[in-house]
Amino acid sequence: MASADPTREAAGLAAALLAPLLAALGFVLWDRYWAGSAFALNLYKCSAASVLFAMTVGLDGRSALPESARAIPLLCVSSLLGIIVGDLAWLSSMGLLGAHRVILVDSLKPCVYISRNTAVP
């Protein structure tokens, strides 16, 4: 499937390449300067993301809700487990292990995935 707009494709590629770099920078800054708990950071992060999401939906003009009413409870459970519980555990691990070790483990995830999902003849 060819992209209709090369500018949008380039912007998406730049965002995909820049996101891990900015995340690693944020982890190092968090490790150095954040004095609060992982819970407080997660609460701040989720609140800021919710406000930005609402602003984006408001500017876009389209509904962000799925058309299927059955999907809404599944999205709520997914966000509870993935964003709240998962991020809280992940941020707690940064507090226990340090940002550099967590970044190292995160950088190994694609290699582990590929090694486990590659067919061996």
The first five atom37 places (N, CA, C, CB, O) and aatype in JSON, in Angstrom:
{
  "aatype": [12, 0, 15, 0, 3, 14, 16, 1, 6, 0, 0, 7, 10, 0, 0, 0, 10, 10, 0, 14, 10, 10, 0, 0, 10, 7, 13, 19, 10, 17, 3, 1, 18, 17, 0, 7, 15, 0, 13, 0, 10, 2, 10, 18, 11, 4, 15, 0, 0, 15, 19, 10, 13, 0, 12, 16, 19, 7, 10, 3, 7, 1, 15, 0, 10, 14, 6, 15, 0, 1, 0, 9, 14, 10, 10, 4, 19, 15, 15, 10, 10, 7, 9, 9, 19, 7, 3, 10, 0, 17, 10, 15, 15, 12, 7, 10, 10, 7, 0, 8, 1, 19, 9, 10, 19, 3, 15, 10, 11, 14, 4, 19, 18, 9, 15, 1, 2, 16, 0, 19, 14],
  "atom_mask": [
    [1, 1, 1, 1, 1],
    [1, 1, 1, 1, 1],
    [1, 1, 1, 1, 1],
    [1, 1, 1, 1, 1],
    [1, 1, 1, 1, 1],
    [1, 1, 1, 1, 1],
    [1, 1, 1, 1, 1],
    [1, 1, 1, 1, 1],
    [1, 1, 1, 1, 1],
    [1, 1, 1, 1, 1],
    [1, 1, 1, 1, 1],
    [1, 1, 1, 0, 1],
    [1, 1, 1, 1, 1],
    [1, 1, 1, 1, 1],
    [1, 1, 1, 1, 1],
    [1, 1, 1, 1, 1],
    [1, 1, 1, 1, 1],
    [1, 1, 1, 1, 1],
    [1, 1, 1, 1, 1],
    [1, 1, 1, 1, 1],
    [1, 1, 1, 1, 1],
    [1, 1, 1, 1, 1],
    [1, 1, 1, 1, 1],
    [1, 1, 1, 1, 1],
    [1, 1, 1, 1, 1],
    [1, 1, 1, 0, 1],
    [1, 1, 1, 1, 1],
    [1, 1, 1, 1, 1],
    [1, 1, 1, 1, 1],
    [1, 1, 1, 1, 1],
    [1, 1, 1, 1, 1],
    [1, 1, 1, 1, 1],
    [1, 1, 1, 1, 1],
    [1, 1, 1, 1, 1],
    [1, 1, 1, 1, 1],
    [1, 1, 1, 0, 1],
    [1, 1, 1, 1, 1],
    [1, 1, 1, 1, 1],
    [1, 1, 1, 1, 1],
    [1, 1, 1, 1, 1],
    [1, 1, 1, 1, 1],
    [1, 1, 1, 1, 1],
    [1, 1, 1, 1, 1],
    [1, 1, 1, 1, 1],
    [1, 1, 1, 1, 1],
    [1, 1, 1, 1, 1],
    [1, 1, 1, 1, 1],
    [1, 1, 1, 1, 1],
    [1, 1, 1, 1, 1],
    [1, 1, 1, 1, 1],
    [1, 1, 1, 1, 1],
    [1, 1, 1, 1, 1],
    [1, 1, 1, 1, 1],
    [1, 1, 1, 1, 1],
    [1, 1, 1, 1, 1],
    [1, 1, 1, 1, 1],
    [1, 1, 1, 1, 1],
    [1, 1, 1, 0, 1],
    [1, 1, 1, 1, 1],
    [1, 1, 1, 1, 1],
    [1, 1, 1, 0, 1],
    [1, 1, 1, 1, 1],
    [1, 1, 1, 1, 1],
    [1, 1, 1, 1, 1],
    [1, 1, 1, 1, 1],
    [1, 1, 1, 1, 1],
    [1, 1, 1, 1, 1],
    [1, 1, 1, 1, 1],
    [1, 1, 1, 1, 1],
    [1, 1, 1, 1, 1],
    [1, 1, 1, 1, 1],
    [1, 1, 1, 1, 1],
    [1, 1, 1, 1, 1],
    [1, 1, 1, 1, 1],
    [1, 1, 1, 1, 1],
    [1, 1, 1, 1, 1],
    [1, 1, 1, 1, 1],
    [1, 1, 1, 1, 1],
    [1, 1, 1, 1, 1],
    [1, 1, 1, 1, 1],
    [1, 1, 1, 1, 1],
    [1, 1, 1, 0, 1],
    [1, 1, 1, 1, 1],
    [1, 1, 1, 1, 1],
    [1, 1, 1, 1, 1],
    [1, 1, 1, 0, 1],
    [1, 1, 1, 1, 1],
    [1, 1, 1, 1, 1],
    [1, 1, 1, 1, 1],
    [1, 1, 1, 1, 1],
    [1, 1, 1, 1, 1],
    [1, 1, 1, 1, 1],
    [1, 1, 1, 1, 1],
    [1, 1, 1, 1, 1],
    [1, 1, 1, 0, 1],
    [1, 1, 1, 1, 1],
    [1, 1, 1, 1, 1],
    [1, 1, 1, 0, 1],
    [1, 1, 1, 1, 1],
    [1, 1, 1, 1, 1],
    [1, 1, 1, 1, 1],
    [1, 1, 1, 1, 1],
    [1, 1, 1, 1, 1],
    [1, 1, 1, 1, 1],
    [1, 1, 1, 1, 1],
    [1, 1, 1, 1, 1],
    [1, 1, 1, 1, 1],
    [1, 1, 1, 1, 1],
    [1, 1, 1, 1, 1],
    [1, 1, 1, 1, 1],
    [1, 1, 1, 1, 1],
    [1, 1, 1, 1, 1],
    [1, 1, 1, 1, 1],
    [1, 1, 1, 1, 1],
    [1, 1, 1, 1, 1],
    [1, 1, 1, 1, 1],
    [1, 1, 1, 1, 1],
    [1, 1, 1, 1, 1],
    [1, 1, 1, 1, 1],
    [1, 1, 1, 1, 1],
    [1, 1, 1, 1, 1]
  ],
  "atom_positions": [
    [[0.84, -1.17, 0.0], [0.0, 0.0, 0.0], [0.89, 1.24, 0.0], [-0.96, 0.0, 1.21], [1.68, 1.42, 0.92]],
    [[0.77, 2.07, -1.0], [1.59, 3.27, -1.12], [0.97, 4.4, -0.32], [1.74, 3.68, -2.59], [-0.25, 4.53, -0.23]],
    [[1.84, 5.22, 0.24], [1.37, 6.36, 1.02], [0.96, 7.47, 0.07], [2.47, 6.84, 2.0], [1.63, 7.73, -0.93]],
    [[-0.14, 8.14, 0.39], [-0.63, 9.2, -0.47], [0.15, 10.5, -0.27], [-2.1, 9.44, -0.21], [0.25, 11.31, -1.18]],
    [[0.71, 10.69, 0.92], [1.38, 11.94, 1.24], [2.79, 11.66, 1.77], [0.57, 12.75, 2.27], [2.93, 11.21, 2.9]],
    [[3.83, 11.91, 0.97], [5.2, 11.63, 1.41], [5.62, 12.46, 2.62], [6.15, 11.89, 0.27], [6.46, 12.02, 3.41]],
    [[5.06, 13.65, 2.78], [5.4, 14.49, 3.93], [4.91, 13.85, 5.23], [4.8, 15.89, 3.78], [5.62, 13.84, 6.23]],
    [[3.69, 13.32, 5.2], [3.16, 12.65, 6.39], [3.94, 11.39, 6.69], [1.66, 12.31, 6.2], [4.19, 11.07, 7.85]],
    [[4.34, 10.67, 5.64], [5.13, 9.46, 5.84], [6.49, 9.8, 6.46], [5.32, 8.71, 4.5], [6.95, 9.09, 7.36]],
    [[7.12, 10.85, 6.0], [8.41, 11.27, 6.55], [8.25, 11.73, 8.0], [9.01, 12.4, 5.71], [9.11, 11.45, 8.84]],
    [[7.16, 12.44, 8.29], [6.92, 12.88, 9.67], [6.7, 11.68, 10.59], [5.7, 13.82, 9.74], [7.18, 11.66, 11.72]],
    [[5.98, 10.68, 10.1], [5.75, 9.47, 10.9], [7.04, 8.71, 11.14], [0.0, 0.0, 0.0], [7.27, 8.21, 12.24]],
    [[7.88, 8.61, 10.13], [9.17, 7.95, 10.27], [10.06, 8.7, 11.26], [9.87, 7.83, 8.9], [10.72, 8.08, 12.1]],
    [[10.08, 10.02, 11.16], [10.89, 10.82, 12.09], [10.4, 10.65, 13.52], [10.84, 12.31, 11.69], [11.21, 10.54, 14.44]],
    [[9.09, 10.62, 13.71], [8.53, 10.42, 15.05], [8.9, 9.04, 15.59], [7.0, 10.6, 15.02], [9.23, 8.9, 16.77]],
    [[8.83, 8.03, 14.73], [9.16, 6.67, 15.16], [10.64, 6.54, 15.53], [8.82, 5.68, 14.07], [10.98, 5.79, 16.45]],
    [[11.5, 7.25, 14.84], [12.92, 7.2, 15.15], [13.28, 8.06, 16.36], [13.73, 7.64, 13.95], [14.2, 7.73, 17.11]],
    [[12.57, 9.16, 16.54], [12.88, 10.08, 17.63], [12.3, 9.64, 18.98], [12.36, 11.45, 17.28], [12.86, 9.98, 20.02]],
    [[11.2, 8.9, 18.96], [10.54, 8.51, 20.21], [11.44, 7.72, 21.15], [9.31, 7.69, 19.89], [11.49, 8.05, 22.33]],
    [[12.16, 6.69, 20.7], [13.03, 5.97, 21.64], [14.15, 6.83, 22.2], [13.62, 4.75, 20.96], [14.54, 6.68, 23.36]],
    [[14.68, 7.73, 21.38], [15.73, 8.63, 21.85], [15.21, 9.55, 22.96], [16.29, 9.46, 20.69], [15.86, 9.73, 23.99]],
    [[14.05, 10.13, 22.74], [13.46, 11.01, 23.75], [13.07, 10.23, 25.0], [12.24, 11.73, 23.18], [13.19, 10.75, 26.11]],
    [[12.61, 8.98, 24.84], [12.27, 8.16, 26.0], [13.52, 7.87, 26.83], [11.61, 6.84, 25.55], [13.49, 7.99, 28.06]],
    [[14.6, 7.5, 26.18], [15.85, 7.24, 26.91], [16.34, 8.49, 27.63], [16.94, 6.72, 25.96], [16.81, 8.41, 28.77]],
    [[16.24, 9.63, 26.98], [16.62, 10.89, 27.62], [15.74, 11.17, 28.84], [16.53, 12.05, 26.62], [16.24, 11.59, 29.88]],
    [[14.45, 10.93, 28.7], [13.54, 11.12, 29.83], [13.86, 10.19, 30.99], [0.0, 0.0, 0.0], [13.75, 10.59, 32.15]],
    [[14.24, 8.95, 30.69], [14.58, 7.99, 31.75], [15.82, 8.44, 32.52], [14.81, 6.59, 31.16], [15.87, 8.36, 33.75]],
    [[16.8, 8.92, 31.79], [18.03, 9.37, 32.45], [17.74, 10.6, 33.3], [19.13, 9.69, 31.39], [18.23, 10.71, 34.43]],
    [[16.95, 11.53, 32.78], [16.58, 12.71, 33.56], [15.77, 12.32, 34.79], [15.79, 13.71, 32.7], [15.99, 12.86, 35.88]],
    [[14.84, 11.38, 34.63], [14.04, 10.91, 35.76], [14.94, 10.29, 36.83], [12.98, 9.88, 35.29], [14.76, 10.54, 38.02]],
    [[15.89, 9.5, 36.4], [16.79, 8.84, 37.34], [17.6, 9.86, 38.13], [17.73, 7.87, 36.59], [17.87, 9.67, 39.32]],
    [[17.99, 10.94, 37.47], [18.83, 11.95, 38.14], [18.05, 12.92, 39.01], [19.58, 12.73, 37.11], [18.51, 13.27, 40.1]],
    [[16.87, 13.36, 38.55], [16.23, 14.5, 39.17], [14.91, 14.22, 39.88], [16.02, 15.51, 38.15], [14.49, 15.03, 40.71]],
    [[14.24, 13.12, 39.58], [12.93, 12.89, 40.19], [13.1, 12.39, 41.61], [12.1, 11.88, 39.37], [13.77, 11.39, 41.85]],
    [[12.5, 13.1, 42.57], [12.62, 12.73, 43.98], [11.35, 12.07, 44.5], [12.93, 13.97, 44.81], [11.35, 11.51, 45.6]],
    [[10.27, 12.11, 43.73], [9.01, 11.52, 44.17], [8.94, 10.03, 43.91], [0.0, 0.0, 0.0], [9.92, 9.41, 43.5]],
    [[7.78, 9.48, 44.16], [7.58, 8.04, 43.97], [7.23, 7.72, 42.52], [6.47, 7.53, 44.91], [6.89, 8.61, 41.74]],
    [[7.32, 6.45, 42.19], [6.93, 6.01, 40.85], [5.44, 6.22, 40.65], [7.3, 4.52, 40.64], [5.0, 6.53, 39.54]],
    [[4.65, 6.06, 41.7], [3.21, 6.28, 41.61], [2.9, 7.73, 41.24], [2.52, 5.92, 42.94], [2.06, 7.99, 40.38]],
    [[3.58, 8.67, 41.89], [3.35, 10.09, 41.6], [3.74, 10.43, 40.16], [4.15, 10.97, 42.57], [3.04, 11.17, 39.48]],
    [[4.85, 9.88, 39.69], [5.28, 10.13, 38.31], [4.28, 9.54, 37.33], [6.68, 9.54, 38.06], [3.94, 10.18, 36.33]],
    [[3.79, 8.33, 37.6], [2.82, 7.69, 36.72], [1.51, 8.48, 36.7], [2.57, 6.24, 37.16], [0.89, 8.63, 35.64]],
    [[1.08, 8.98, 37.85], [-0.13, 9.78, 37.92], [0.03, 11.06, 37.1], [-0.47, 10.12, 39.38], [-0.87, 11.45, 36.35]],
    [[1.18, 11.71, 37.23], [1.46, 12.92, 36.46], [1.48, 12.61, 34.96], [2.8, 13.55, 36.9], [0.88, 13.33, 34.16]],
    [[2.17, 11.54, 34.59], [2.32, 11.17, 33.19], [0.96, 10.83, 32.56], [3.27, 9.98, 33.05], [0.67, 11.27, 31.45]],
    [[0.15, 10.06, 33.26], [-1.16, 9.69, 32.73], [-2.09, 10.89, 32.64], [-1.79, 8.61, 33.6], [-2.87, 11.0, 31.69]],
    [[-2.01, 11.79, 33.62], [-2.85, 13.0, 33.58], [-2.46, 13.9, 32.41], [-2.73, 13.77, 34.9], [-3.33, 14.39, 31.69]],
    [[-1.17, 14.1, 32.22], [-0.71, 14.93, 31.1], [-1.1, 14.3, 29.77], [0.82, 15.14, 31.17], [-1.53, 15.0, 28.85]],
    [[-0.95, 13.0, 29.65], [-1.31, 12.31, 28.4], [-2.81, 12.41, 28.13], [-0.88, 10.83, 28.45], [-3.22, 12.56, 26.98]],
    [[-3.63, 12.33, 29.18], [-5.09, 12.43, 29.01], [-5.48, 13.82, 28.5], [-5.81, 12.13, 30.33], [-6.34, 13.95, 27.63]],
    [[-4.86, 14.84, 29.06], [-5.16, 16.21, 28.62], [-4.72, 16.4, 27.16], [-4.44, 17.25, 29.53], [-5.47, 16.96, 26.37]],
    [[-3.54, 15.95, 26.82], [-3.06, 16.08, 25.44], [-3.93, 15.27, 24.47], [-1.6, 15.62, 25.34], [-4.2, 15.73, 23.36]],
    [[-4.37, 14.08, 24.89], [-5.25, 13.27, 24.05], [-6.57, 13.99, 23.82], [-5.5, 11.89, 24.69], [-7.07, 14.02, 22.69]],
    [[-7.14, 14.56, 24.87], [-8.41, 15.28, 24.74], [-8.26, 16.48, 23.81], [-8.92, 15.73, 26.12], [-9.14, 16.77, 23.01]],
    [[-7.13, 17.18, 23.92], [-6.89, 18.32, 23.03], [-6.75, 17.87, 21.57], [-5.62, 19.08, 23.46], [-7.26, 18.52, 20.66]],
    [[-6.08, 16.76, 21.37], [-5.9, 16.24, 20.01], [-7.24, 15.83, 19.41], [-4.94, 15.05, 20.02], [-7.52, 16.13, 18.24]],
    [[-8.06, 15.14, 20.19], [-9.38, 14.73, 19.69], [-10.23, 15.96, 19.41], [-10.09, 13.8, 20.72], [-10.96, 15.99, 18.42]],
    [[-10.14, 16.96, 20.28], [-10.91, 18.18, 20.06], [-10.5, 18.91, 18.79], [0.0, 0.0, 0.0], [-11.35, 19.45, 18.09]],
    [[-9.21, 18.93, 18.49], [-8.72, 19.6, 17.28], [-9.04, 18.8, 16.02], [-7.22, 19.82, 17.38], [-9.27, 19.37, 14.96]],
    [[-9.04, 17.47, 16.16], [-9.28, 16.61, 15.01], [-10.75, 16.64, 14.59], [-8.86, 15.18, 15.33], [-11.05, 16.57, 13.4]],
    [[-11.65, 16.74, 15.55], [-13.06, 16.83, 15.22], [-13.75, 15.49, 15.05], [0.0, 0.0, 0.0], [-14.97, 15.45, 14.89]],
    [[-13.01, 14.4, 15.07], [-13.63, 13.08, 14.94], [-13.75, 12.45, 16.32], [-12.8, 12.17, 13.98], [-13.05, 12.82, 17.26]],
    [[-14.65, 11.49, 16.42], [-14.83, 10.8, 17.69], [-13.69, 9.81, 17.89], [-16.2, 10.07, 17.74], [-13.32, 9.08, 16.97]],
    [[-13.14, 9.79, 19.11], [-12.06, 8.85, 19.43], [-12.61, 7.53, 19.94], [-11.11, 9.45, 20.46], [-11.86, 6.57, 20.12]],
    [[-13.91, 7.47, 20.18], [-14.51, 6.24, 20.69], [-14.73, 5.26, 19.56], [-15.83, 6.54, 21.41], [-15.05, 5.65, 18.44]],
    [[-14.56, 3.98, 19.85], [-14.82, 2.98, 18.82], [-16.31, 2.92, 18.5], [-14.3, 1.6, 19.26], [-17.15, 3.28, 19.33]],
    [[-16.63, 2.46, 17.32], [-18.04, 2.37, 16.93], [-18.76, 1.26, 17.67], [-18.15, 2.14, 15.43], [-19.97, 1.35, 17.89]],
    [[-18.05, 0.23, 18.06], [-18.65, -0.89, 18.78], [-18.69, -0.59, 20.27], [-17.87, -2.19, 18.5], [-17.66, -0.3, 20.88]],
    [[-19.87, -0.66, 20.86], [-20.01, -0.42, 22.3], [-19.31, -1.51, 23.11], [-21.49, -0.35, 22.69], [-18.93, -1.28, 24.26]],
    [[-19.15, -2.69, 22.53], [-18.48, -3.8, 23.22], [-16.99, -3.54, 23.39], [-18.7, -5.11, 22.44], [-16.37, -4.08, 24.31]],
    [[-16.41, -2.73, 22.53], [-14.97, -2.46, 22.59], [-14.6, -1.52, 23.72], [-14.5, -1.88, 21.28], [-13.45, -1.54, 24.17]],
    [[-15.51, -0.71, 24.2], [-15.18, 0.29, 25.23], [-14.74, -0.36, 26.54], [-16.39, 1.19, 25.48], [-13.71, 0.04, 27.08]],
    [[-15.46, -1.36, 27.08], [-14.96, -2.0, 28.32], [-13.61, -2.68, 28.11], [-15.97, -3.01, 28.83], [-12.77, -2.69, 29.02]],
    [[-13.4, -3.25, 26.94], [-12.11, -3.9, 26.65], [-10.99, -2.86, 26.61], [-12.17, -4.67, 25.32], [-9.88, -3.15, 27.07]],
    [[-11.24, -1.69, 26.07], [-10.25, -0.62, 26.07], [-9.95, -0.15, 27.49], [-10.74, 0.56, 25.22], [-8.8, 0.15, 27.82]],
    [[-10.97, -0.1, 28.33], [-10.76, 0.31, 29.73], [-9.89, -0.7, 30.47], [-12.11, 0.48, 30.45], [-8.98, -0.31, 31.21]],
    [[-10.16, -1.98, 30.29], [-9.35, -3.02, 30.95], [-7.92, -2.99, 30.41], [-9.98, -4.43, 30.72], [-6.96, -3.12, 31.17]],
    [[-7.8, -2.81, 29.11], [-6.47, -2.75, 28.5], [-5.67, -1.58, 29.04], [-6.59, -2.63, 26.98], [-4.48, -1.72, 29.35]],
    [[-6.3, -0.42, 29.17], [-5.57, 0.74, 29.69], [-5.23, 0.57, 31.16], [-6.38, 2.01, 29.49], [-4.17, 1.0, 31.6]],
    [[-6.11, -0.05, 31.91], [-5.83, -0.28, 33.33], [-4.62, -1.18, 33.5], [-7.05, -0.91, 34.03], [-3.72, -0.89, 34.3]],
    [[-4.6, -2.28, 32.76], [-3.48, -3.22, 32.89], [-2.2, -2.68, 32.26], [-3.84, -4.55, 32.24], [-1.13, -2.72, 32.89]],
    [[-2.29, -2.19, 31.06], [-1.09, -1.79, 30.34], [-0.49, -0.48, 30.79], [0.0, 0.0, 0.0], [0.72, -0.38, 30.99]],
    [[-1.32, 0.52, 30.94], [-0.8, 1.85, 31.23], [-0.61, 2.05, 32.72], [-1.73, 2.91, 30.67], [0.45, 2.52, 33.16]],
    [[-1.6, 1.72, 33.51], [-1.51, 2.02, 34.94], [-0.65, 0.98, 35.65], [-2.91, 2.07, 35.57], [0.35, 1.35, 36.28]],
    [[-1.0, -0.29, 35.57], [-0.26, -1.33, 36.3], [1.12, -1.55, 35.67], [-1.06, -2.65, 36.31], [2.13, -1.6, 36.37]],
    [[1.16, -1.69, 34.35], [2.43, -1.95, 33.67], [3.44, -0.82, 33.83], [0.0, 0.0, 0.0], [4.6, -1.06, 34.14]],
    [[2.99, 0.41, 33.61], [3.91, 1.54, 33.74], [4.35, 1.75, 35.19], [3.25, 2.81, 33.23], [5.5, 2.12, 35.44]],
    [[3.45, 1.5, 36.13], [3.83, 1.64, 37.53], [4.91, 0.63, 37.9], [2.6, 1.46, 38.44], [5.88, 0.97, 38.58]],
    [[4.75, -0.61, 37.45], [5.78, -1.62, 37.72], [7.08, -1.27, 37.02], [5.29, -3.01, 37.26], [8.16, -1.45, 37.58]],
    [[6.99, -0.76, 35.81], [8.17, -0.4, 35.04], [8.91, 0.78, 35.68], [7.79, -0.06, 33.59], [10.14, 0.77, 35.78]],
    [[8.15, 1.8, 36.11], [8.78, 2.94, 36.76], [9.37, 2.55, 38.12], [7.76, 4.08, 36.94], [10.4, 3.08, 38.53]],
    [[8.73, 1.62, 38.8], [9.29, 1.12, 40.06], [10.6, 0.4, 39.81], [8.29, 0.18, 40.78], [11.54, 0.51, 40.6]],
    [[10.68, -0.35, 38.71], [11.93, -1.03, 38.39], [13.04, -0.03, 38.11], [11.74, -1.96, 37.18], [14.21, -0.29, 38.41]],
    [[12.68, 1.11, 37.53], [13.7, 2.14, 37.31], [14.22, 2.68, 38.63], [13.13, 3.28, 36.46], [15.41, 2.97, 38.76]],
    [[13.33, 2.81, 39.61], [13.76, 3.27, 40.91], [14.66, 2.27, 41.61], [0.0, 0.0, 0.0], [15.57, 2.65, 42.34]],
    [[14.4, 0.98, 41.39], [15.19, -0.07, 42.04], [16.51, -0.35, 41.32], [14.39, -1.33, 42.13], [17.54, -0.54, 41.96]],
    [[16.46, -0.38, 39.98], [17.63, -0.79, 39.2], [18.43, 0.39, 38.65], [17.2, -1.66, 38.06], [19.63, 0.27, 38.41]],
    [[17.77, 1.51, 38.45], [18.42, 2.64, 37.8], [18.06, 2.69, 36.32], [0.0, 0.0, 0.0], [17.77, 1.66, 35.71]],
    [[18.09, 3.89, 35.77], [17.66, 4.08, 34.39], [18.54, 3.35, 33.39], [17.64, 5.55, 34.06], [18.03, 2.8, 32.42]],
    [[19.84, 3.34, 33.61], [20.75, 2.73, 32.64], [20.49, 1.23, 32.49], [22.2, 2.97, 33.04], [20.54, 0.7, 31.37]],
    [[20.23, 0.54, 33.58], [19.96, -0.91, 33.49], [18.62, -1.18, 32.82], [19.98, -1.54, 34.89], [18.49, -2.12, 32.04]],
    [[17.62, -0.36, 33.14], [16.3, -0.55, 32.54], [16.37, -0.27, 31.03], [15.25, 0.37, 33.22], [15.75, -0.99, 30.24]],
    [[17.1, 0.76, 30.63], [17.27, 1.04, 29.21], [17.97, -0.12, 28.51], [18.07, 2.35, 29.01], [17.61, -0.48, 27.39]],
    [[18.96, -0.71, 29.16], [19.66, -1.87, 28.58], [18.69, -3.03, 28.37], [20.83, -2.31, 29.48], [18.67, -3.64, 27.3]],
    [[17.89, -3.34, 29.38], [16.92, -4.43, 29.25], [15.91, -4.11, 28.16], [16.21, -4.68, 30.6], [15.56, -4.98, 27.37]],
    [[15.43, -2.86, 28.1], [14.47, -2.48, 27.06], [15.07, -2.61, 25.67], [14.0, -1.06, 27.28], [14.37, -2.98, 24.72]],
    [[16.35, -2.31, 25.53], [16.97, -2.4, 24.21], [17.14, -3.85, 23.77], [18.33, -1.7, 24.22], [17.3, -4.12, 22.58]],
    [[17.09, -4.79, 24.71], [17.22, -6.2, 24.36], [15.89, -6.85, 23.97], [17.82, -6.96, 25.52], [15.88, -7.94, 23.39]],
    [[14.78, -6.2, 24.27], [13.46, -6.79, 23.98], [13.25, -7.16, 22.52], [12.38, -5.83, 24.4], [12.76, -8.26, 22.26]],
    [[13.6, -6.32, 21.55], [13.41, -6.74, 20.15], [14.23, -7.98, 19.79], [13.77, -5.6, 19.21], [13.77, -8.83, 19.04]],
    [[15.44, -8.08, 20.33], [16.29, -9.24, 20.04], [15.68, -10.51, 20.62], [17.69, -9.03, 20.61], [15.7, -11.56, 19.98]],
    [[15.14, -10.42, 21.82], [14.5, -11.58, 22.45], [13.27, -11.97, 21.65], [14.12, -11.27, 23.92], [13.04, -13.16, 21.43]],
    [[12.49, -11.01, 21.23], [11.3, -11.3, 20.44], [11.66, -12.02, 19.14], [10.54, -10.01, 20.14], [11.05, -13.02, 18.78]],
    [[12.65, -11.49, 18.44], [13.05, -12.09, 17.17], [13.59, -13.49, 17.38], [14.11, -11.22, 16.47], [13.28, -14.4, 16.61]],
    [[14.4, -13.68, 18.42], [14.97, -15.0, 18.65], [13.92, -16.03, 19.03], [16.03, -14.93, 19.73], [14.08, -17.21, 18.72]],
    [[12.86, -15.62, 19.7], [11.81, -16.55, 20.1], [10.81, -16.81, 18.99], [11.08, -16.02, 21.31], [10.13, -17.84, 18.99]],
    [[10.7, -15.9, 18.03], [9.68, -16.03, 16.98], [10.26, -16.31, 15.61], [8.84, -14.79, 16.92], [9.58, -16.12, 14.6]],
    [[11.49, -16.74, 15.55], [12.09, -17.09, 14.29], [11.99, -18.6, 14.14], [13.57, -16.6, 14.2], [12.37, -19.36, 15.03]],
    [[11.5, -19.02, 13.0], [11.33, -20.46, 12.76], [12.7, -21.1, 12.55], [10.41, -20.71, 11.54], [13.51, -20.61, 11.76]],
    [[12.94, -22.2, 13.26], [14.19, -22.95, 13.12], [13.87, -24.2, 12.3], [14.81, -23.33, 14.52], [12.98, -24.96, 12.68]],
    [[14.59, -24.42, 11.18], [14.26, -25.6, 10.35], [14.65, -26.88, 11.04], [14.96, -25.52, 9.01], [14.46, -27.96, 10.48]]
  ]
}
